[in-house]
Coordinates of C-alpha atoms and ligand atoms in Angstrom, one line a residue:
X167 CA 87.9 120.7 110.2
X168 CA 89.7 123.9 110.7
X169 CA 92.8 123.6 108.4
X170 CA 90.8 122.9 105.3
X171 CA 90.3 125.2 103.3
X172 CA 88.0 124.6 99.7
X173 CA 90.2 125.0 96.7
X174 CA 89.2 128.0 95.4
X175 CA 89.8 130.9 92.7
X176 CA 93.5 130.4 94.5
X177 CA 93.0 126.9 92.7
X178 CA 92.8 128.1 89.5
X179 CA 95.4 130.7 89.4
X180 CA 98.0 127.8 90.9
X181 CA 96.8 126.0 88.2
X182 CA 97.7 128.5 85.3
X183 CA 100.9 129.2 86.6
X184 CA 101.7 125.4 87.0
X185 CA 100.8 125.0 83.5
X186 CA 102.6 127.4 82.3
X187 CA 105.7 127.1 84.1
X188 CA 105.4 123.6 84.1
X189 CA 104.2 122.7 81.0
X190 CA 108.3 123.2 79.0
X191 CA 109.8 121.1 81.8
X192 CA 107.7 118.4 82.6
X193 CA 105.2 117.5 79.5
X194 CA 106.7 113.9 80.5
X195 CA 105.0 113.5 84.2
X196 CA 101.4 111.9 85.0
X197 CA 100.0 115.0 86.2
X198 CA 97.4 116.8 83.7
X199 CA 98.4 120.5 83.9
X200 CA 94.4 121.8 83.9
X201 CA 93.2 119.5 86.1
X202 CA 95.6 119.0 88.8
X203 CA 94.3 115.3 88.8
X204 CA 97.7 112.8 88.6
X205 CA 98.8 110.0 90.4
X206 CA 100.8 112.1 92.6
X207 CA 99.2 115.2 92.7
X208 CA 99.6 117.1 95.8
X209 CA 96.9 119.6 95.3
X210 CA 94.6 116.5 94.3
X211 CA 94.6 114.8 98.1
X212 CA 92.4 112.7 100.3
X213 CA 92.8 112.6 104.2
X214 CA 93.5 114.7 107.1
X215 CA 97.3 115.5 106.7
X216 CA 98.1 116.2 103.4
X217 CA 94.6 118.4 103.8
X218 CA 96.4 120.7 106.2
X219 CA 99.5 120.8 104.1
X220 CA 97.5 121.9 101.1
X221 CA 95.8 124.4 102.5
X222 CA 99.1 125.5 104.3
X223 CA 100.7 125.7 100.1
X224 CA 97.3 128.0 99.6
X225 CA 98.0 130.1 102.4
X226 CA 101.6 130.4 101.1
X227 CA 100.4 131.4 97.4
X228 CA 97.8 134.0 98.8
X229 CA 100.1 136.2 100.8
X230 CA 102.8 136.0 98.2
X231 CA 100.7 136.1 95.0
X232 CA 99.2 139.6 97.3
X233 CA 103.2 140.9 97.7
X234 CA 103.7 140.0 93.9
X235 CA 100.7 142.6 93.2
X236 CA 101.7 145.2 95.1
X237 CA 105.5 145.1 94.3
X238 CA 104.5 144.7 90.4
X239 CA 101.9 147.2 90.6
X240 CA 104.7 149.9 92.3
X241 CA 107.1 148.8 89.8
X242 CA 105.0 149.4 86.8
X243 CA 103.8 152.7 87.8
X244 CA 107.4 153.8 88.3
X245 CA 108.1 152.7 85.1
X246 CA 105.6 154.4 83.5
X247 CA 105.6 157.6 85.3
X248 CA 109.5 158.1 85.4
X249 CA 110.0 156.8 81.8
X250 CA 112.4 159.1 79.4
X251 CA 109.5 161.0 77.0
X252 CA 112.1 163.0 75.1
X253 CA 115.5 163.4 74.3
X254 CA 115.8 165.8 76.4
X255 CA 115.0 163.3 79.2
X256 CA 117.2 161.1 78.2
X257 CA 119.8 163.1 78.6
X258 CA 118.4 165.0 81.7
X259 CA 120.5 164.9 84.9
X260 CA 119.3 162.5 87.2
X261 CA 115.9 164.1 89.9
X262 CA 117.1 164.7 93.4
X263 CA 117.7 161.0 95.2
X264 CA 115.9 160.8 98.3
X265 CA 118.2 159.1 101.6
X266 CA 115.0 157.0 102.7
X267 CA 111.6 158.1 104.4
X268 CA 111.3 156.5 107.7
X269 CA 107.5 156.0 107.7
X270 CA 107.5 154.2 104.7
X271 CA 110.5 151.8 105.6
X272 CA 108.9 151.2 109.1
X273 CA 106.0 150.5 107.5
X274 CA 107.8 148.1 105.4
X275 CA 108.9 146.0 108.1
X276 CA 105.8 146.2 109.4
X277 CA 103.5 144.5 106.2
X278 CA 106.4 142.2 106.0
X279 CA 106.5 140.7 109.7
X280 CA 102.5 140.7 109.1
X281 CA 102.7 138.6 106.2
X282 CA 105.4 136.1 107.8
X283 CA 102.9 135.8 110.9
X284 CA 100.1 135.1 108.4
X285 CA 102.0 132.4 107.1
X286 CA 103.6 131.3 110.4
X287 CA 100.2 130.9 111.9
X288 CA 98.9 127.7 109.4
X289 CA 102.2 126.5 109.4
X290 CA 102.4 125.5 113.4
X291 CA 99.4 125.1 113.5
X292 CA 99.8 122.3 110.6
X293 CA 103.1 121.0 112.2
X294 CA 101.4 120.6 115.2
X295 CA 98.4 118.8 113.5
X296 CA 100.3 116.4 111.2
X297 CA 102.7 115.7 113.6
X298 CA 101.7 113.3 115.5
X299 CA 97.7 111.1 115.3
X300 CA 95.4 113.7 116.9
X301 CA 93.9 112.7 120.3
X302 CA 90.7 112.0 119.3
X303 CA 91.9 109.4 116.6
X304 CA 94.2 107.5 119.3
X305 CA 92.0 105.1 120.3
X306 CA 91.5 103.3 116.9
X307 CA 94.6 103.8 115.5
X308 CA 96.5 101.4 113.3
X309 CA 100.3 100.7 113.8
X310 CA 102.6 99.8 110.6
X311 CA 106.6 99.6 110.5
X312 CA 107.8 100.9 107.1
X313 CA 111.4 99.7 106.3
X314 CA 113.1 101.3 103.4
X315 CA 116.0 99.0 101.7
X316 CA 117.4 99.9 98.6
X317 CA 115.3 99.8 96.6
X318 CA 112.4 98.4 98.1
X319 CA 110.1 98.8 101.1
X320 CA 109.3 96.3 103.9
X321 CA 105.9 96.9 106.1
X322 CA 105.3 95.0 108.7
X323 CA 101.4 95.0 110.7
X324 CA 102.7 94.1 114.6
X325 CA 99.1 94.1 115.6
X326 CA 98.8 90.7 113.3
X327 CA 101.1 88.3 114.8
X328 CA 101.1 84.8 112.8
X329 CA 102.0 81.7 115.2
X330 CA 105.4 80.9 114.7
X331 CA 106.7 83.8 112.1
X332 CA 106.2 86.9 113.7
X333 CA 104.4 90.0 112.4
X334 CA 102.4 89.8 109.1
X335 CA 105.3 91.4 106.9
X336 CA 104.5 92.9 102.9
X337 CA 106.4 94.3 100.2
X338 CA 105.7 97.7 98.5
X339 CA 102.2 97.8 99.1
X340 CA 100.8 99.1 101.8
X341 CA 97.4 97.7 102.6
X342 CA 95.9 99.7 105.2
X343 CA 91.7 100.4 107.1
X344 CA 90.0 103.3 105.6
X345 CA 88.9 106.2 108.0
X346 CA 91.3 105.0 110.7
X347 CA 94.6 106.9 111.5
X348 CA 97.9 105.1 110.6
X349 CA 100.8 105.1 112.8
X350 CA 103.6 104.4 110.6
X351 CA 106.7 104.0 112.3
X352 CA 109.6 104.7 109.6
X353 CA 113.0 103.3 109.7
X354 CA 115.9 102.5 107.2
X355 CA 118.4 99.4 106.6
X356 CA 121.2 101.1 104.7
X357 CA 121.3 104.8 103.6
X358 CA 118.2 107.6 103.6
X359 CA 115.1 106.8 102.0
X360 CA 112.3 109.2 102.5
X361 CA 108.5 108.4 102.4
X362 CA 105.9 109.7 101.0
X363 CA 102.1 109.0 99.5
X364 CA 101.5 112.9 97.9
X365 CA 97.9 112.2 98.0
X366 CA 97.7 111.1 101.6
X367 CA 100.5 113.0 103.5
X368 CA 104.5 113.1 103.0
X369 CA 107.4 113.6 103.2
X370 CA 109.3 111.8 106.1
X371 CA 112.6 110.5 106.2
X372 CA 112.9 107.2 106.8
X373 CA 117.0 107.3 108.7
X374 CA 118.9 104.3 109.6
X375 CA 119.7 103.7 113.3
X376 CA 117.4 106.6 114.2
X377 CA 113.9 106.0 115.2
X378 CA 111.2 108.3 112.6
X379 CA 107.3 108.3 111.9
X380 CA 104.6 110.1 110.6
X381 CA 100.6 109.4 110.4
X382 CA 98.5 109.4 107.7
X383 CA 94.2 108.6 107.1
X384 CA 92.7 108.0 104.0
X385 CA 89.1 109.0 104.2
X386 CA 88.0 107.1 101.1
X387 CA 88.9 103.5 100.1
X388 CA 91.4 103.9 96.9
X389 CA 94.4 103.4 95.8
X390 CA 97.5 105.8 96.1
X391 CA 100.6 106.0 94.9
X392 CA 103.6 106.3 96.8
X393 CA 107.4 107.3 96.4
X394 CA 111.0 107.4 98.0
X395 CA 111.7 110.9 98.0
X396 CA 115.4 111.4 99.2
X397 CA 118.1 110.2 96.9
X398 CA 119.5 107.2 98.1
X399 CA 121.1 105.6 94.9
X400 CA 121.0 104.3 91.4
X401 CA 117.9 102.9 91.5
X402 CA 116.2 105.5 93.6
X403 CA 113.7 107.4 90.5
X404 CA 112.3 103.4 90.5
X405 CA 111.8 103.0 94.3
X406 CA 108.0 103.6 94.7
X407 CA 105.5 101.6 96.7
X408 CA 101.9 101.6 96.9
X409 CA 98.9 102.4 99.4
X410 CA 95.8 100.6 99.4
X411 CA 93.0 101.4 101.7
X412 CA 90.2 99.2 102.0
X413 CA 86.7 99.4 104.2
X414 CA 86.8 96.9 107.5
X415 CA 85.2 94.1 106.4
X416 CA 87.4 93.9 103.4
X417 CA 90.4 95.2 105.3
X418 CA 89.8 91.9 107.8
X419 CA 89.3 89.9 104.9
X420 CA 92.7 90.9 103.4
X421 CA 94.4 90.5 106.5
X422 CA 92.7 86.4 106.6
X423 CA 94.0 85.5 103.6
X424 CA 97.7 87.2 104.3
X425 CA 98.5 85.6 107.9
X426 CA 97.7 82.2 105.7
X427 CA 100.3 80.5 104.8
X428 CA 101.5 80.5 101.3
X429 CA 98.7 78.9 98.9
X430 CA 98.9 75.1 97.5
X431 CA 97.6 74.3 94.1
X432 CA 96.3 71.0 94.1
X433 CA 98.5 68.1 92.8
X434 CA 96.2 66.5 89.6
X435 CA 96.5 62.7 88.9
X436 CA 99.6 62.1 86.4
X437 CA 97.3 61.1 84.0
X438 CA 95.2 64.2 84.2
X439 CA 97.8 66.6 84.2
X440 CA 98.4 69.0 81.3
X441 CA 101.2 69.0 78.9
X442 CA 103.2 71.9 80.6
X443 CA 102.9 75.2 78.0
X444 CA 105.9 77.5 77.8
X445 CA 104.5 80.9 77.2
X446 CA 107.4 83.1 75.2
X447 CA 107.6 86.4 76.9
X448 CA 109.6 89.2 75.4
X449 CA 112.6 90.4 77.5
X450 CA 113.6 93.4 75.7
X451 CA 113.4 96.8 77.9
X452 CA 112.5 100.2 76.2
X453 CA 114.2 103.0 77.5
X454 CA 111.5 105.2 79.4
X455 CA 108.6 102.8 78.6
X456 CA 105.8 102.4 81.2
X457 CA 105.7 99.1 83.4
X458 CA 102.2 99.6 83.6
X459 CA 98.8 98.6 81.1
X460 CA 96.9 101.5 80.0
X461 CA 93.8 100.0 81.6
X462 CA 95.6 99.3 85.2
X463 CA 96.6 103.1 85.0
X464 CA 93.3 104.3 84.4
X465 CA 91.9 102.0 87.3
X466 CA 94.8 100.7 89.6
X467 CA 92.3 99.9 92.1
X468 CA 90.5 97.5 90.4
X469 CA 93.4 96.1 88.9
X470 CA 94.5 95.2 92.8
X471 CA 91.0 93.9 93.5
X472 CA 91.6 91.6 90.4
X473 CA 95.1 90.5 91.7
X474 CA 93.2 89.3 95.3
X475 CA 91.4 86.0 93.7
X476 CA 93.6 83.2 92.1
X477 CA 92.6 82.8 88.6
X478 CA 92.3 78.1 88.9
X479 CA 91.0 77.9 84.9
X480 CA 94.5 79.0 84.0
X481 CA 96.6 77.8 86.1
X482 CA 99.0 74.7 85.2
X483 CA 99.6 72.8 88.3
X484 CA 102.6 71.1 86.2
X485 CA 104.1 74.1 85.1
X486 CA 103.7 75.9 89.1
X487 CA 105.2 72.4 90.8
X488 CA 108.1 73.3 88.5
X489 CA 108.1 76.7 88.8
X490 CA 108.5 75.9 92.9
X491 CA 111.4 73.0 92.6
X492 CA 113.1 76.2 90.7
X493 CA 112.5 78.7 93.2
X494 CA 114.8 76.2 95.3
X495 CA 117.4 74.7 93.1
X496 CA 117.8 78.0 91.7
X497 CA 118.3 79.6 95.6
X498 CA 115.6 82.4 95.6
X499 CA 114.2 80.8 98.4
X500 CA 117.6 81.6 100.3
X501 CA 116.1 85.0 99.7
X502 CA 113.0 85.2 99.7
X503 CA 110.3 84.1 102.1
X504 CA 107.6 81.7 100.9
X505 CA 105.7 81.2 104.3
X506 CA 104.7 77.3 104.4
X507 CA 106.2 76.1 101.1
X508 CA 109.8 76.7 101.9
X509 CA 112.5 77.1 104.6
X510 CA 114.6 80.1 103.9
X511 CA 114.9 83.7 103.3
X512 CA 115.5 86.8 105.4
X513 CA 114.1 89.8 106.7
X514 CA 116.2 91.7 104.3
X515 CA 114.1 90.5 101.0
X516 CA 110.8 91.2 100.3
X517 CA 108.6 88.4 101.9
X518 CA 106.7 86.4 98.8
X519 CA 104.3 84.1 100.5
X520 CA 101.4 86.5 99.1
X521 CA 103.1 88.0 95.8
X522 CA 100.8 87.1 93.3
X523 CA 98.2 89.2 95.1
X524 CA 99.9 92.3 94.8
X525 CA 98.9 94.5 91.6
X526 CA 103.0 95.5 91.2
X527 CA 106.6 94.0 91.1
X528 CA 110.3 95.6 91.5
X529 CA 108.5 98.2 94.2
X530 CA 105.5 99.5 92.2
X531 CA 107.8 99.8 89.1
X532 CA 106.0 97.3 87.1
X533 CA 102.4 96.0 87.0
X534 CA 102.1 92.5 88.3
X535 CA 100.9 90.7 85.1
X536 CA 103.3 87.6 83.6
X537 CA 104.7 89.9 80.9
X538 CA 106.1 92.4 83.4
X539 CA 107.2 89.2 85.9
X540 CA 109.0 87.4 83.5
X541 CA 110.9 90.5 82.1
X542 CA 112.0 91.5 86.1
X543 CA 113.1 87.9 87.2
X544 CA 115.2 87.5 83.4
X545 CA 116.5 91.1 83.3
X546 CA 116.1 92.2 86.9
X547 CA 119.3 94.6 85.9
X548 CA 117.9 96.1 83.0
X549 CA 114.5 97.0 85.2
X550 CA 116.3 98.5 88.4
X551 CA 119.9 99.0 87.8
X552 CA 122.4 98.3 90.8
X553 CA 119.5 96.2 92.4
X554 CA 120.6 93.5 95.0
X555 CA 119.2 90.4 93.5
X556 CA 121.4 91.0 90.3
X557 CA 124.6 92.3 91.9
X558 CA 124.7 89.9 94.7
X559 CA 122.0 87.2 93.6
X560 CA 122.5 86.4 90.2
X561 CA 126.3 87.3 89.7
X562 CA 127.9 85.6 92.5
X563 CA 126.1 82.3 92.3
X564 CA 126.3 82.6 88.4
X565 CA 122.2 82.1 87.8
X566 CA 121.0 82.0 84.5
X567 CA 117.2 81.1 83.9
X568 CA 116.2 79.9 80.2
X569 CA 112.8 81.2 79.1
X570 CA 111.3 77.7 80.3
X571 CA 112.9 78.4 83.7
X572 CA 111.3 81.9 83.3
X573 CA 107.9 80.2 82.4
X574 CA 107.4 78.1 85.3
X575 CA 108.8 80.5 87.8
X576 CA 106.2 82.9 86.8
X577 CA 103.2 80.9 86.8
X578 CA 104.9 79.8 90.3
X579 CA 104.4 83.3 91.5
X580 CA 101.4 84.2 90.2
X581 CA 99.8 81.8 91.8
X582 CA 100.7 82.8 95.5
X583 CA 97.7 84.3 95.5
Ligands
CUA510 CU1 115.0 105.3 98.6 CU2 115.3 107.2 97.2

């Protein structure tokens, strides 16, 4: 395709400077300095769009990293050639000033409006591209409606329409076909969010009452990682999300087990039934520590893969029937959605039929395992500060969970598989 240029020698010097630039500031992000490889790397990409916007950056870096030559190169010479030798110099009157040599200062204006058109070329050309999915990618398009709450986002699929509830709604993670071009149709609920998935195309504000979208295509199935990139609050370094693109027969398979109702454990006989286990989990929260395994960060994809299957050996049906009467006498439900186990929730809440399938919790802040769970439902304040189910969940209606309460709840979750 015509945009796409090969990274090249350009690469490397972006690299260097990066590094060194970079390197005092920043030794605290994901990306690795020499490779460019990172999470959220936007000279690491996949897909169409953020293709053209990378090679639009290179373009950028060429023509100015040229200027920077030249103008250094005249600079040093001057300095050089017109440095004081002597005392004599120093003290010398200054040389005859010169009131401007018109050829030169046309000529001037001239190299610059040449480099702003070699830039300005790309650039529409790229607006036009990214803009809007390309003609030839219309017809198999996929349509998604991103919502951004604070600090959380809502996607909803309107091509899958379940009887009775409407669209097939998720939270955070956005599951998506591989090779086909996403329509995403961007909208917000209370201030400006913005969206953006580095490695696959950004960024996009997402405005409320104001109507917004952008397209995106991931050309290899993976997992990205996404990010709200316009300030919109307390919590708003915490408000990420996730895209997962899958090949079509596992895309149709995802989208099966998602317009199905939320998922019933089998009752066991009274006398079968394990003694319910409390599991202890820690509830203390590091400043700065990662919500993440080592293991999941090196492979997130597989770590989502792993989330898709319930795990029956380890589940306690006593502990998850308990786990659900708390999700109701506690009032989550009046919350959250649990499609087919519960009447409740809103729009305004991240749906849960399907939550133990996701491979994060608290909007990609935290790695779905029942460590991270139990320390987001205890301490949901100490995990994303000003969040709404603290301030106007657990406050107002006074909800305190004891680490049993915590126990159950999160082998509930889990297995919503
Ligand atoms: Cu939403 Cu920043």
């Amino acid at each position: 395709m015509r945009l796409i240029s090969s990274p090249s020698t350009l690469a490397r010097w972006v690299r260097a400077a990066l590094a060194l630039g970079g390197l005092a500031l920043l030794t605290g992000c994901d990306l690795n300095f020499w490779t460019m490889k990172g999470h959220q790397s936007t000279i690491d990409v996949d897909g169409p769009v953020a293709k053209a916007q990378l090679h639009v950056f290179y373009v950028t870096c060429w023509v100015t990293l040229v200027i920077f030559l030249i103008v250094g190169s005249v600079l040093a010479y001057a300095i050089l050639k017109f440095r004081a030798r002597t005392d004599a110099d120093e003290h010398a009157e200054p040389p005859e000033q010169g009131h401007g040599n018109p050829l030169i200062e046309l000529g001037l204006i001239g190299a610059s409006v040449l480099a702003l058109v070699i830039i300005a070329i790309p650039t529409i050309e790229a607006i036009g591209y990214t803009y809007d999915v390309p003609a030839e990618d219309k017809a198999t398009a996929f349509e998604v409606n991103a919502t951004a709450y604070q600090w959380w986002f809502k996607f909803e699929y309107p091509s899958e329409q379940i009887a009775g509830a409407g669209p097939l709604v998720a939270a955070n993670e956005l599951v998506i076909p591989v090779g086909r071009a996403v329509h995403i149709n961007l909208r917000a609920m209370d201030v400006i969010h913005s969206f953006w998935v580095p490695k696959l195309a950004g960024k996009v504000d997402m405005i409320p009452n104001r109507g917004n979208f952008l397209w995106l295509k991931a050309e290899t199935p993976g997992y990205y990682w996404g990010q709200c990139a316009e300030y919109c609050g307390d919590s708003h370094a915490v408000m990420r999300f996730r895209v997962i693109a899958l090949g079509p027969r596992d895309f149709n398979e995802w989208v099966n087990r998602q317009t199905a109702p939320a998922r019933e454990v089998a009752k066991v006989a009274a006398a079968d039934q394990p003694k319910a286990q409390f599991a202890s989990y820690r509830s203390d929260w590091k400043r700065n520590e990662k919500g993440w395994s080592p293991e999941f960060e090196l492979n997130p994809f597989q770590g989502w893969q792993a989330q898709q299957e319930p795990d029956a050996n380890h589940e306690n049906p006593a502990l998850i029937a308990q786990g659900r009467a708390l999700f109701q006498s506690k009032t989550c439900f009046s919350c959250h959605v649990i499609r087919g186990h519960m009447v409740g929730g809103s729009g305004a809440y991240p749906d849960l039929t399907h939550v133990g399938a996701r491979s994060t919790i608290a909007a990609g802040l935290l790695e779905n395992t029942p460590e991270q769970l139990a320390r987001w439902i205890s301490h949901p304040d100490q995990v994303k500060p000003g969040n709404k189910m603290y301030a106007t969940g657990y406050i107002p209606n006074n909800i305190k969970l004891t680490p049993d309460d915590v126990a159950a709840l999160v082998a509930y979750l889990r297995s919503l598989k």
